Short mmCIF file of C-alpha atoms and ligand atoms in Angstrom, two decimals:
data_model
loop_
_atom_site.label_atom_id
_atom_site.label_comp_id
_atom_site.label_asym_id
_atom_site.label_seq_id
_atom_site.Cartn_x
_atom_site.Cartn_y
_atom_site.Cartn_z
CA MET A 1486 17.54 -2.59 -15.36
CA ALA A 1487 14.32 -1.41 -13.43
CA THR A 1488 14.93 0.17 -10.01
CA ASN A 1489 11.51 0.31 -8.81
CA PHE A 1490 8.69 -2.44 -8.66
CA VAL A 1491 4.97 -2.22 -7.59
CA THR A 1492 3.55 -5.77 -6.19
CA VAL A 1493 -0.17 -6.45 -7.10
CA THR A 1494 -1.69 -8.96 -5.20
CA ASP A 1495 -4.81 -10.85 -6.30
CA HIS A 1496 -6.62 -11.79 -3.06
CA LYS A 1497 -8.72 -14.17 -4.33
CA SER A 1498 -6.14 -16.49 -5.65
CA GLY A 1499 -3.27 -15.43 -2.93
CA LYS A 1500 -1.02 -14.77 -6.08
CA SER A 1501 1.50 -11.56 -6.68
CA VAL A 1502 3.29 -9.98 -9.37
CA GLU A 1503 5.86 -7.68 -9.36
CA LEU A 1504 5.39 -5.05 -11.91
CA GLU A 1505 8.30 -2.86 -13.18
CA VAL A 1506 8.23 0.93 -12.85
CA MET A 1507 9.47 2.61 -15.92
CA GLU A 1508 11.33 6.11 -15.67
CA PRO A 1509 10.56 8.80 -18.58
CA THR A 1510 13.02 11.46 -19.15
CA GLN A 1511 10.59 13.84 -17.58
CA GLY A 1512 7.43 13.28 -15.81
CA SER A 1513 5.60 10.69 -13.70
CA PRO A 1514 6.84 7.05 -13.68
CA ILE A 1515 4.85 4.45 -15.66
CA ILE A 1516 3.81 1.23 -14.20
CA ASP A 1517 4.37 -1.98 -16.96
CA LEU A 1518 1.24 -3.70 -16.72
CA ARG A 1519 1.92 -6.37 -19.36
CA ALA A 1520 2.82 -9.14 -17.07
CA LEU A 1521 -0.48 -8.45 -14.83
CA HIS A 1522 -2.33 -10.71 -17.15
CA ARG A 1523 0.48 -13.29 -17.79
CA GLU A 1524 1.07 -13.83 -14.33
CA LEU A 1525 -2.70 -13.20 -12.65
CA GLY A 1526 -4.93 -13.48 -15.45
CA LEU A 1527 -6.14 -9.81 -14.73
CA TYR A 1528 -6.44 -6.83 -17.25
CA ALA A 1529 -6.70 -3.12 -16.61
CA TYR A 1530 -9.84 -0.88 -16.75
CA ASP A 1531 -9.37 2.68 -17.33
CA PRO A 1532 -12.05 4.14 -19.62
CA GLY A 1533 -10.77 7.26 -21.42
CA PHE A 1534 -6.96 6.28 -20.85
CA THR A 1535 -7.04 8.63 -17.81
CA VAL A 1536 -4.08 6.59 -16.45
CA THR A 1537 -2.81 4.67 -19.30
CA ALA A 1538 0.04 5.22 -21.47
CA SER A 1539 -0.43 3.69 -24.96
CA CYS A 1540 2.81 4.32 -26.30
CA TRP A 1541 6.38 5.64 -25.73
CA SER A 1542 6.97 8.92 -27.51
CA GLU A 1543 10.04 11.44 -27.91
CA ILE A 1544 8.02 14.18 -29.60
CA THR A 1545 5.89 16.31 -27.06
CA TYR A 1546 6.05 16.72 -23.36
CA LEU A 1547 3.34 18.28 -21.37
CA ASP A 1548 3.41 18.86 -17.49
CA GLY A 1549 -0.46 19.54 -16.76
CA GLU A 1550 0.31 20.34 -12.99
CA ASN A 1551 2.93 22.96 -13.75
CA GLY A 1552 1.44 24.06 -17.20
CA LEU A 1553 4.66 23.30 -19.29
CA LEU A 1554 4.54 22.16 -22.93
CA GLN A 1555 7.73 21.53 -24.87
CA TYR A 1556 8.19 20.29 -28.38
CA ARG A 1557 11.34 17.82 -28.71
CA GLY A 1558 12.36 19.63 -25.56
CA TYR A 1559 11.91 23.15 -26.75
CA PRO A 1560 9.60 25.38 -24.49
CA ILE A 1561 6.60 26.36 -26.60
CA GLU A 1562 6.85 30.05 -25.27
CA GLN A 1563 10.62 29.99 -27.05
CA LEU A 1564 9.27 28.47 -30.28
CA VAL A 1565 6.32 30.76 -30.49
CA GLU A 1566 8.87 33.82 -30.09
CA HIS A 1567 11.56 32.55 -32.51
CA SER A 1568 10.44 30.00 -34.80
CA SER A 1569 8.15 29.94 -37.65
CA PHE A 1570 5.59 27.13 -38.33
CA ILE A 1571 7.37 25.44 -41.16
CA GLU A 1572 10.40 25.30 -38.83
CA THR A 1573 8.42 23.71 -35.97
CA CYS A 1574 7.13 21.32 -38.69
CA PHE A 1575 10.70 20.02 -39.31
CA LEU A 1576 11.68 19.89 -35.62
CA LEU A 1577 8.48 17.76 -34.61
CA LEU A 1578 8.95 15.63 -37.70
CA CYS A 1579 12.94 15.41 -37.65
CA GLY A 1580 13.74 15.69 -33.92
CA HIS A 1581 16.13 18.55 -34.13
CA LEU A 1582 15.83 22.21 -35.20
CA PRO A 1583 17.08 22.55 -38.96
CA THR A 1584 20.21 24.30 -40.22
CA ALA A 1585 19.65 27.08 -42.35
CA ALA A 1586 20.19 24.95 -45.59
CA GLU A 1587 17.94 21.98 -44.23
CA LEU A 1588 15.24 24.58 -43.61
CA GLU A 1589 15.37 26.24 -47.02
CA LEU A 1590 15.22 22.90 -48.50
CA PHE A 1591 12.35 21.82 -46.58
CA SER A 1592 10.59 24.84 -47.13
CA ALA A 1593 10.95 24.62 -50.81
CA GLU A 1594 9.72 21.05 -50.85
CA VAL A 1595 6.49 21.62 -48.92
CA THR A 1596 5.83 24.71 -51.23
CA ARG A 1597 6.59 22.44 -54.41
CA GLU A 1598 4.02 19.79 -53.03
CA SER A 1599 1.40 22.37 -52.01
CA LEU A 1600 -0.66 21.91 -55.48
CA LEU A 1601 -3.70 19.46 -55.60
CA GLN A 1602 -4.12 17.27 -58.37
CA GLU A 1603 -6.32 18.93 -60.99
CA GLU A 1604 -8.84 15.91 -60.77
CA MET A 1605 -9.44 16.57 -56.99
CA LYS A 1606 -11.26 19.56 -57.70
CA ARG A 1607 -14.16 17.36 -58.52
CA PHE A 1608 -14.16 16.12 -54.93
CA PHE A 1609 -14.82 19.49 -53.61
CA GLU A 1610 -17.58 20.00 -56.15
CA GLY A 1611 -19.19 16.83 -55.40
CA PHE A 1612 -20.14 18.41 -51.84
CA ARG A 1613 -22.97 20.32 -51.30
CA SER A 1614 -22.28 23.97 -51.03
CA ASN A 1615 -23.61 24.48 -47.64
CA ALA A 1616 -21.25 21.30 -46.26
CA HIS A 1617 -19.09 22.24 -43.15
CA PRO A 1618 -15.65 22.34 -44.47
CA MET A 1619 -14.54 19.94 -41.60
CA ALA A 1620 -16.68 17.42 -43.62
CA ILE A 1621 -15.10 18.35 -46.87
CA MET A 1622 -11.41 18.05 -45.31
CA VAL A 1623 -12.03 14.49 -43.67
CA GLY A 1624 -13.54 13.36 -47.14
CA VAL A 1625 -10.81 15.20 -49.37
CA VAL A 1626 -7.83 13.99 -46.94
CA GLY A 1627 -9.06 10.40 -47.15
CA ALA A 1628 -9.30 10.58 -50.93
CA LEU A 1629 -5.35 11.51 -51.15
CA SER A 1630 -4.45 7.95 -50.66
CA ALA A 1631 -6.07 7.18 -54.09
CA PHE A 1632 -3.70 9.46 -55.72
CA TYR A 1633 -0.49 8.74 -53.63
CA HIS A 1634 -0.29 4.83 -53.83
CA ASP A 1635 3.11 4.63 -55.51
CA PHE A 1636 4.88 4.93 -52.30
CA GLN A 1637 2.99 3.49 -50.06
CA ASP A 1638 5.13 0.77 -48.45
CA ILE A 1639 5.28 2.69 -45.04
CA ARG A 1640 7.80 0.16 -43.51
CA ASP A 1641 10.22 2.51 -45.78
CA PRO A 1642 11.14 5.62 -43.92
CA LYS A 1643 11.78 7.49 -46.96
CA ASN A 1644 8.20 6.98 -47.98
CA ARG A 1645 6.88 7.57 -44.59
CA LYS A 1646 9.03 11.38 -44.80
CA LEU A 1647 7.74 11.95 -48.20
CA SER A 1648 3.86 11.14 -47.23
CA ALA A 1649 4.47 13.48 -44.29
CA LYS A 1650 5.71 16.48 -46.59
CA LEU A 1651 2.95 16.06 -49.03
CA LEU A 1652 0.27 16.02 -46.18
CA ILE A 1653 1.85 18.96 -44.40
CA ALA A 1654 2.12 20.75 -48.04
CA LYS A 1655 -1.53 19.98 -49.15
CA MET A 1656 -3.36 20.75 -46.14
CA PRO A 1657 -3.62 24.67 -46.37
CA THR A 1658 -4.67 24.17 -50.09
CA ILE A 1659 -7.61 21.81 -49.11
CA ALA A 1660 -8.38 23.72 -45.92
CA ALA A 1661 -8.55 26.89 -48.32
CA TRP A 1662 -10.50 25.13 -51.08
CA SER A 1663 -13.23 23.76 -48.80
CA TYR A 1664 -13.88 27.53 -47.68
CA ARG A 1665 -13.64 28.85 -51.52
CA TYR A 1666 -16.29 25.89 -52.52
CA ALA A 1667 -18.59 26.80 -49.73
CA ASN A 1668 -18.67 30.29 -50.71
CA GLY A 1669 -18.84 30.02 -54.40
CA LEU A 1670 -15.65 31.22 -55.11
CA PRO A 1671 -12.93 29.99 -57.76
CA PHE A 1672 -9.99 27.96 -56.26
CA GLU A 1673 -6.94 29.96 -55.84
CA TYR A 1674 -3.68 28.23 -56.41
CA PRO A 1675 -0.62 28.41 -54.03
CA ARG A 1676 2.35 30.65 -54.86
CA SER A 1677 5.86 29.81 -54.48
CA ASP A 1678 7.18 33.17 -52.96
CA TYR A 1679 4.51 33.00 -50.30
CA SER A 1680 5.60 31.37 -46.77
CA TYR A 1681 3.33 28.53 -45.61
CA VAL A 1682 0.98 30.97 -43.78
CA GLU A 1683 0.92 33.48 -46.26
CA ASN A 1684 -0.02 31.10 -49.05
CA PHE A 1685 -2.97 29.82 -46.76
CA LEU A 1686 -4.19 33.38 -46.30
CA HIS A 1687 -3.81 34.29 -49.82
CA MET A 1688 -5.72 31.02 -51.00
CA MET A 1689 -8.17 31.99 -48.69
CA PHE A 1690 -8.72 35.65 -49.58
CA SER A 1691 -7.36 36.38 -53.06
CA LEU A 1692 -9.69 37.21 -56.04
CA PRO A 1693 -9.24 36.91 -59.55
CA THR A 1694 -9.73 40.73 -59.63
CA VAL A 1695 -7.96 41.52 -56.39
CA ASP A 1696 -4.73 39.96 -54.80
CA TYR A 1697 -4.75 39.58 -51.20
CA LYS A 1698 -1.93 40.92 -49.63
CA PRO A 1699 -1.40 39.05 -46.27
CA GLU A 1700 -0.99 41.59 -43.44
CA PRO A 1701 2.33 41.03 -41.39
CA LEU A 1702 0.47 40.97 -37.98
CA PHE A 1703 -2.34 38.34 -39.28
CA VAL A 1704 0.48 36.42 -40.56
CA ARG A 1705 2.28 36.26 -37.49
CA ALA A 1706 -0.58 35.83 -35.39
CA LEU A 1707 -1.79 32.75 -37.41
CA GLU A 1708 1.73 31.48 -37.42
CA VAL A 1709 1.63 31.66 -33.27
CA VAL A 1710 -1.70 30.10 -33.38
CA MET A 1711 -0.42 27.02 -35.46
CA ILE A 1712 2.67 26.76 -33.56
CA ALA A 1713 0.52 26.58 -30.39
CA HIS A 1714 -1.66 23.89 -31.95
CA ALA A 1715 0.96 21.81 -33.80
CA ASP A 1716 1.30 18.87 -31.41
CA HIS A 1717 -0.19 17.88 -27.96
CA GLU A 1718 0.94 14.21 -27.27
CA GLN A 1719 -1.43 11.62 -27.05
CA ASN A 1720 -5.03 13.40 -27.16
CA ALA A 1721 -8.02 11.93 -28.93
CA SER A 1722 -7.10 12.84 -32.47
CA THR A 1723 -3.62 11.78 -31.99
CA SER A 1724 -4.60 8.45 -30.38
CA THR A 1725 -6.93 7.91 -33.28
CA VAL A 1726 -4.27 8.42 -35.86
CA ARG A 1727 -2.03 6.10 -33.87
CA LEU A 1728 -4.68 3.36 -33.51
CA ALA A 1729 -6.01 3.91 -37.33
CA GLY A 1730 -2.52 3.60 -38.37
CA SER A 1731 -1.59 0.67 -36.14
CA SER A 1732 -3.37 -1.78 -38.59
CA GLU A 1733 -0.82 -0.39 -41.12
CA ALA A 1734 -3.49 1.72 -43.03
CA ASN A 1735 -2.13 4.41 -45.36
CA PRO A 1736 -1.35 7.73 -43.95
CA PHE A 1737 -4.01 9.77 -45.53
CA ALA A 1738 -6.81 7.50 -44.15
CA SER A 1739 -5.18 7.39 -40.90
CA ILE A 1740 -5.01 11.17 -40.66
CA ALA A 1741 -8.61 11.53 -42.27
CA ALA A 1742 -9.48 9.45 -39.04
CA GLY A 1743 -7.86 12.13 -36.80
CA ILE A 1744 -9.54 14.96 -38.62
CA ALA A 1745 -12.86 13.38 -37.85
CA SER A 1746 -11.85 12.69 -34.31
CA LEU A 1747 -10.93 16.23 -34.00
CA TRP A 1748 -14.07 17.84 -35.07
CA GLY A 1749 -16.00 16.94 -31.59
CA PRO A 1750 -16.94 20.28 -29.38
CA ALA A 1751 -14.96 18.45 -26.56
CA HIS A 1752 -11.92 18.54 -28.51
CA GLY A 1753 -11.11 20.86 -31.69
CA GLY A 1754 -14.67 21.71 -32.19
CA ALA A 1755 -14.66 23.78 -28.90
CA ASN A 1756 -12.82 26.80 -30.48
CA GLU A 1757 -15.99 27.41 -32.55
CA ALA A 1758 -18.26 26.56 -29.61
CA VAL A 1759 -16.36 29.31 -27.61
CA ILE A 1760 -17.14 32.02 -30.00
CA ARG A 1761 -20.77 30.78 -30.42
CA MET A 1762 -20.91 30.96 -26.46
CA LEU A 1763 -19.50 34.46 -26.15
CA MET A 1764 -21.89 35.83 -29.08
CA GLU A 1765 -24.69 34.45 -27.12
CA MET A 1766 -23.37 36.09 -23.93
CA ARG A 1767 -23.18 39.38 -26.06
CA ASP A 1768 -26.63 39.06 -27.68
CA THR A 1769 -28.79 38.12 -24.82
CA GLY A 1770 -26.70 40.33 -22.47
CA LYS A 1771 -27.52 38.43 -19.62
CA PRO A 1772 -25.12 38.72 -16.70
CA MET A 1773 -21.97 36.61 -16.81
CA GLN A 1774 -22.75 34.90 -13.53
CA HIS A 1775 -26.16 33.42 -15.27
CA TYR A 1776 -23.48 31.17 -17.62
CA VAL A 1777 -21.16 30.72 -14.70
CA ASP A 1778 -24.15 29.21 -12.69
CA ARG A 1779 -25.59 27.15 -15.65
CA ALA A 1780 -21.98 25.64 -16.17
CA LYS A 1781 -22.20 24.45 -12.34
CA ASP A 1782 -25.67 23.04 -12.44
CA LYS A 1783 -25.28 19.13 -13.12
CA LYS A 1784 -28.62 19.02 -14.37
CA ASP A 1785 -27.76 21.30 -17.29
CA ARG A 1786 -25.41 19.72 -19.96
CA PHE A 1787 -23.96 23.47 -20.52
CA ARG A 1788 -20.14 23.87 -20.02
CA LEU A 1789 -18.07 26.72 -20.43
CA MET A 1790 -16.41 26.02 -23.41
CA GLY A 1791 -12.83 26.71 -23.82
CA PHE A 1792 -12.44 25.62 -20.15
CA GLY A 1793 -11.05 22.67 -18.41
CA HIS A 1794 -8.56 20.09 -19.72
CA ARG A 1795 -7.62 16.26 -19.24
CA ILE A 1796 -4.26 17.22 -18.51
CA TYR A 1797 -3.60 20.58 -17.60
CA LYS A 1798 -4.75 21.28 -13.80
CA ASN A 1799 -3.05 24.76 -14.20
CA TYR A 1800 -3.47 27.67 -17.02
CA ASP A 1801 -2.65 25.96 -20.33
CA PRO A 1802 0.66 27.63 -21.30
CA ARG A 1803 -1.04 27.71 -24.58
CA ALA A 1804 -3.93 29.88 -23.55
CA LYS A 1805 -1.57 32.24 -21.93
CA ILE A 1806 0.25 32.81 -25.24
CA LEU A 1807 -2.88 33.04 -27.17
CA ARG A 1808 -4.67 35.58 -24.52
CA ASP A 1809 -1.56 38.11 -25.06
CA LEU A 1810 -1.53 37.76 -28.54
CA CYS A 1811 -5.40 38.16 -28.73
CA TYR A 1812 -5.01 41.70 -27.15
CA GLN A 1813 -2.34 42.66 -29.57
CA VAL A 1814 -4.40 41.76 -32.67
CA VAL A 1815 -7.84 43.28 -31.51
CA GLU A 1816 -5.78 46.20 -30.01
CA LYS A 1817 -4.05 46.77 -33.48
CA CYS A 1818 -6.97 45.78 -35.94
CA GLU A 1819 -9.07 48.60 -37.05
CA MET A 1820 -11.72 45.85 -37.74
CA GLY A 1821 -11.40 44.78 -34.00
CA GLY A 1822 -14.08 46.79 -32.83
CA GLU A 1823 -16.66 43.74 -33.05
CA ASN A 1824 -14.30 41.55 -31.56
CA ARG A 1825 -13.02 43.85 -28.58
CA LYS A 1826 -16.69 43.06 -27.13
CA LEU A 1827 -15.87 39.22 -27.50
CA LEU A 1828 -12.66 39.78 -25.58
CA GLU A 1829 -14.04 41.61 -22.75
CA LEU A 1830 -16.60 38.94 -22.19
CA ALA A 1831 -13.98 36.23 -22.51
CA LEU A 1832 -12.08 38.25 -19.65
CA GLU A 1833 -14.85 39.02 -17.74
CA LEU A 1834 -15.99 35.31 -17.65
CA GLU A 1835 -12.27 34.11 -17.25
CA THR A 1836 -11.93 36.43 -14.23
CA LEU A 1837 -15.39 35.29 -12.76
CA ALA A 1838 -14.61 31.66 -13.20
CA LEU A 1839 -11.27 31.60 -11.72
CA LYS A 1840 -12.83 33.12 -8.62
CA ASP A 1841 -15.35 30.68 -8.18
CA ASP A 1842 -14.90 27.58 -6.03
CA TYR A 1843 -16.35 24.86 -8.54
CA PHE A 1844 -13.67 25.86 -11.02
CA LYS A 1845 -11.02 26.20 -8.44
CA GLN A 1846 -11.72 22.99 -6.74
CA ARG A 1847 -11.54 21.01 -10.19
CA LYS A 1848 -8.72 23.19 -11.48
CA LEU A 1849 -10.36 24.37 -14.76
CA TYR A 1850 -8.46 27.08 -16.32
CA PRO A 1851 -8.91 28.44 -19.97
CA ASN A 1852 -7.62 26.05 -22.38
CA VAL A 1853 -5.92 26.65 -25.97
CA ASP A 1854 -9.59 27.25 -27.38
CA PHE A 1855 -10.63 30.03 -25.22
CA TYR A 1856 -8.70 32.99 -27.13
CA SER A 1857 -7.90 31.57 -30.42
CA GLY A 1858 -11.19 31.99 -31.71
CA ILE A 1859 -11.25 35.94 -31.06
CA ILE A 1860 -7.73 35.92 -32.84
CA LEU A 1861 -9.00 33.97 -35.96
CA LEU A 1862 -12.31 36.02 -36.00
CA THR A 1863 -10.35 39.21 -36.10
CA ILE A 1864 -7.82 37.87 -39.03
CA GLY A 1865 -11.06 37.61 -40.91
CA ILE A 1866 -11.59 33.76 -40.90
CA PRO A 1867 -15.22 32.50 -40.49
CA LEU A 1868 -16.45 30.51 -37.71
CA ASN A 1869 -16.74 27.46 -39.37
CA MET A 1870 -13.13 27.37 -40.48
CA PHE A 1871 -11.60 27.38 -36.95
CA THR A 1872 -11.41 23.68 -36.60
CA VAL A 1873 -10.19 23.39 -40.15
CA ILE A 1874 -7.30 25.52 -39.00
CA PHE A 1875 -6.63 23.44 -35.89
CA ALA A 1876 -6.58 20.35 -38.03
CA MET A 1877 -4.27 21.99 -40.66
CA ALA A 1878 -1.84 22.87 -37.77
CA ARG A 1879 -2.16 19.52 -35.86
CA THR A 1880 -1.28 17.44 -39.14
CA VAL A 1881 2.53 17.65 -38.57
CA GLY A 1882 1.75 16.41 -35.08
CA TRP A 1883 -0.38 13.55 -36.49
CA ILE A 1884 2.13 12.60 -38.98
CA SER A 1885 4.99 12.67 -36.78
CA GLN A 1886 3.48 10.69 -34.30
CA TRP A 1887 2.43 8.20 -37.00
CA ASN A 1888 5.97 8.13 -38.25
CA GLU A 1889 7.24 7.25 -34.76
CA MET A 1890 4.91 4.68 -34.29
CA MET A 1891 5.67 3.03 -37.60
CA GLY A 1892 9.56 3.27 -37.08
CA ASP A 1893 9.11 1.28 -34.17
CA ALA A 1894 9.92 -2.45 -34.93
CA ASN A 1895 8.07 -3.46 -31.67
CA SER A 1896 4.71 -1.59 -32.55
CA LYS A 1897 1.65 -3.53 -32.51
CA ILE A 1898 -1.96 -3.30 -33.62
CA GLY A 1899 -3.79 -1.11 -30.93
CA ARG A 1900 -6.42 -3.59 -29.36
CA PRO A 1901 -7.92 -2.43 -25.87
CA ARG A 1902 -9.79 -4.94 -23.72
CA GLN A 1903 -13.12 -4.52 -22.51
CA LEU A 1904 -15.09 -5.27 -19.26
CA TYR A 1905 -17.82 -7.34 -20.55
CA VAL A 1906 -21.02 -7.00 -18.90
CA GLY A 1907 -23.50 -8.43 -21.37
CA ALA A 1908 -25.41 -11.50 -21.20
CA LYS A 1909 -24.04 -14.91 -20.27
CA HIS A 1910 -24.42 -17.72 -22.56
CA ARG A 1911 -28.18 -18.07 -24.15
CA ASP A 1912 -29.58 -20.64 -26.38
CA TYR A 1913 -31.28 -19.63 -29.67
CA GLN A 1914 -35.17 -19.68 -29.88
CA PRO A 1915 -37.14 -19.80 -32.83
CA VAL A 1916 -39.13 -16.64 -33.47
CA TRP A 1917 -42.76 -18.22 -32.43
CA GLN A 1918 -41.04 -18.94 -28.86
CA ARG A 1919 -39.78 -15.37 -28.13
CA GLU A 1920 -41.33 -13.05 -25.48
CA PRO A 1921 -41.17 -9.43 -26.09
CA ALA A 1922 -37.92 -7.99 -24.31
CA ASP A 1923 -38.54 -5.33 -21.68
CA GLU A 1924 -37.59 -1.90 -23.14
N1 CMC B 152 -17.45 23.66 -17.97
C1 CMC B 152 -18.17 23.36 -16.26
N2 CMC B 152 -17.71 21.93 -15.62
C2 CMC B 152 -16.64 21.44 -16.18
C3 CMC B 152 -16.10 21.84 -17.46
C4 CMC B 152 -16.53 23.00 -18.14
N3 CMC B 152 -15.86 23.38 -19.08
N4 CMC B 152 -14.93 21.21 -17.80
C5 CMC B 152 -15.03 20.01 -16.76
N5 CMC B 152 -16.00 20.39 -15.94
C6 CMC B 152 -16.28 19.58 -14.63
C7 CMC B 152 -17.02 18.61 -14.98
O1 CMC B 152 -18.27 18.45 -15.05
C8 CMC B 152 -16.68 17.37 -13.80
O2 CMC B 152 -17.17 17.86 -12.47
P1 CMC B 152 -17.55 16.70 -11.50
O3 CMC B 152 -16.28 16.29 -11.00
O4 CMC B 152 -18.40 17.53 -10.39
O5 CMC B 152 -18.20 15.72 -12.08
C9 CMC B 152 -15.25 17.82 -13.63
O6 CMC B 152 -14.99 19.23 -14.07
C10 CMC B 152 -14.16 16.87 -14.64
O7 CMC B 152 -14.48 17.09 -15.71
P2 CMC B 152 -14.31 15.77 -16.73
O8 CMC B 152 -15.24 16.25 -17.97
O9 CMC B 152 -14.35 14.59 -15.87
O10 CMC B 152 -12.84 16.07 -17.43
P3 CMC B 152 -12.27 15.44 -18.65
O11 CMC B 152 -10.77 15.32 -18.58
O12 CMC B 152 -12.99 14.23 -19.15
O13 CMC B 152 -12.54 16.41 -19.80
C11 CMC B 152 -12.83 18.42 -21.22
C12 CMC B 152 -11.86 17.31 -20.19
C13 CMC B 152 -11.90 19.19 -21.93
C14 CMC B 152 -13.32 17.49 -22.12
C15 CMC B 152 -13.66 19.20 -20.31
O14 CMC B 152 -13.23 19.88 -19.61
C16 CMC B 152 -14.70 20.06 -21.58
O15 CMC B 152 -15.70 19.42 -21.60
N6 CMC B 152 -14.26 21.24 -21.50
C17 CMC B 152 -15.11 21.93 -22.54
C18 CMC B 152 -14.81 21.77 -23.87
C19 CMC B 152 -13.51 22.19 -24.35
O16 CMC B 152 -13.09 23.41 -24.22
N7 CMC B 152 -12.70 21.38 -24.94
C20 CMC B 152 -11.23 21.82 -25.29
C21 CMC B 152 -10.15 21.09 -24.97
S1 CMC B 152 -8.40 21.44 -25.33
C22 CMC B 152 -8.25 21.44 -26.90
C23 CMC B 152 -8.42 20.15 -27.43
O17 CMC B 152 -8.15 19.14 -26.57
O18 CMC B 152 -8.79 20.02 -28.65
#
């Protein structure tokens, strides 16, 4: 029973409607707008969904004003300290932390499914060798639907869990193989004695001649980066997965749509863009103020990459975690010399921006992408693999959100409305009667 209502009055017709205010377990109350059209014949306009909830969810909660992020209620800070990526996957997917036996079984099942069908190699080989690994990933993940159609009755929860496990399991292999192919290297197979993250590093860097021994600090660092990226409620790529999946498209095609959405520089592509920006700063040697001024100039399209967020109007908790980790990795790593300079530039930029009124007034803080790139670079991950790693980590979030939506008997196909501002009725004219249109 609702305890609060908002009354909306249409002054043209004089009619009013009482809209129920829904109470979440945490966060701002939400107005149920569904009676708006039924009672008043009105729709709501909200480009970019800045104030509109598109679904209910029990998976991830974030409080942008206070810089909080929780997966299934657990603060991100506790998860990065105590959990592993595979345990976090179980948590996101199943809703609770696993027992030791559940974790062992889940881990073994994921490892067992990490191989790709041999025929899939030909998909990689069909790409040009200079293809961006994200392009390969979108294509190969979409192609998985051609291999796993036996259990595609997605209304059956067992099948949904199975496709979730398959996707989580195969993503590191697809990610690593997209890199191997682009570098003319033979594909490396996953090993059952390695953890999820170790296996990814092994498939990236082992050679037939030399086994890559995953460095424990790098494994832990990548584990933390991946836990921090595992889910982030209804962001652009997750909403894309939900929208694609709402038509009952198969999960592999829906996740491929999410990967495509993640690729853009305003979303997951920002981690790559941050490093390119820091490298330009290093190479030109221009004072940092020059870039801060450019970012503030409305005539210049330049933005500080890795800064700002739709929801966080405070320090992104993930950026805080990754900044501390970045220090540790760069500090302890002998190869960190080059990257130390990038870290120094990032810290200088952050300090300058956070003192600047433009950034203060707009509450623009470093986001998750600001420090993650330096960590990845120090681990030895090439620039064009950064967004691929983001996609690999976010797969569990996407598939958990998809699973939640598909399990809801009341879910509907996504179908936003529009404010039509085009021509009114026009009658067709034969071609010889038409005037040239004004350009
Ligand atoms: N540099 C300079 N100005 C900025 C920046 C920035 N990075 N971000 C936002 N602004 C300004 C923007 O110009 C606008 O100013 P005004 O009010 O004068 O017009 C104001 O801040 C609000 O920005 P917005 O673009 O309306 O905010 P949004 O919520 O639509 O966009 C964003 C959020 C993340 C796309 C944006 O902050 C941005 O482009 N940041 C840089 C790219 C980036 O780091 N993306 C990663 C996001 S976090 C990880 C992920 O989602 O994948």
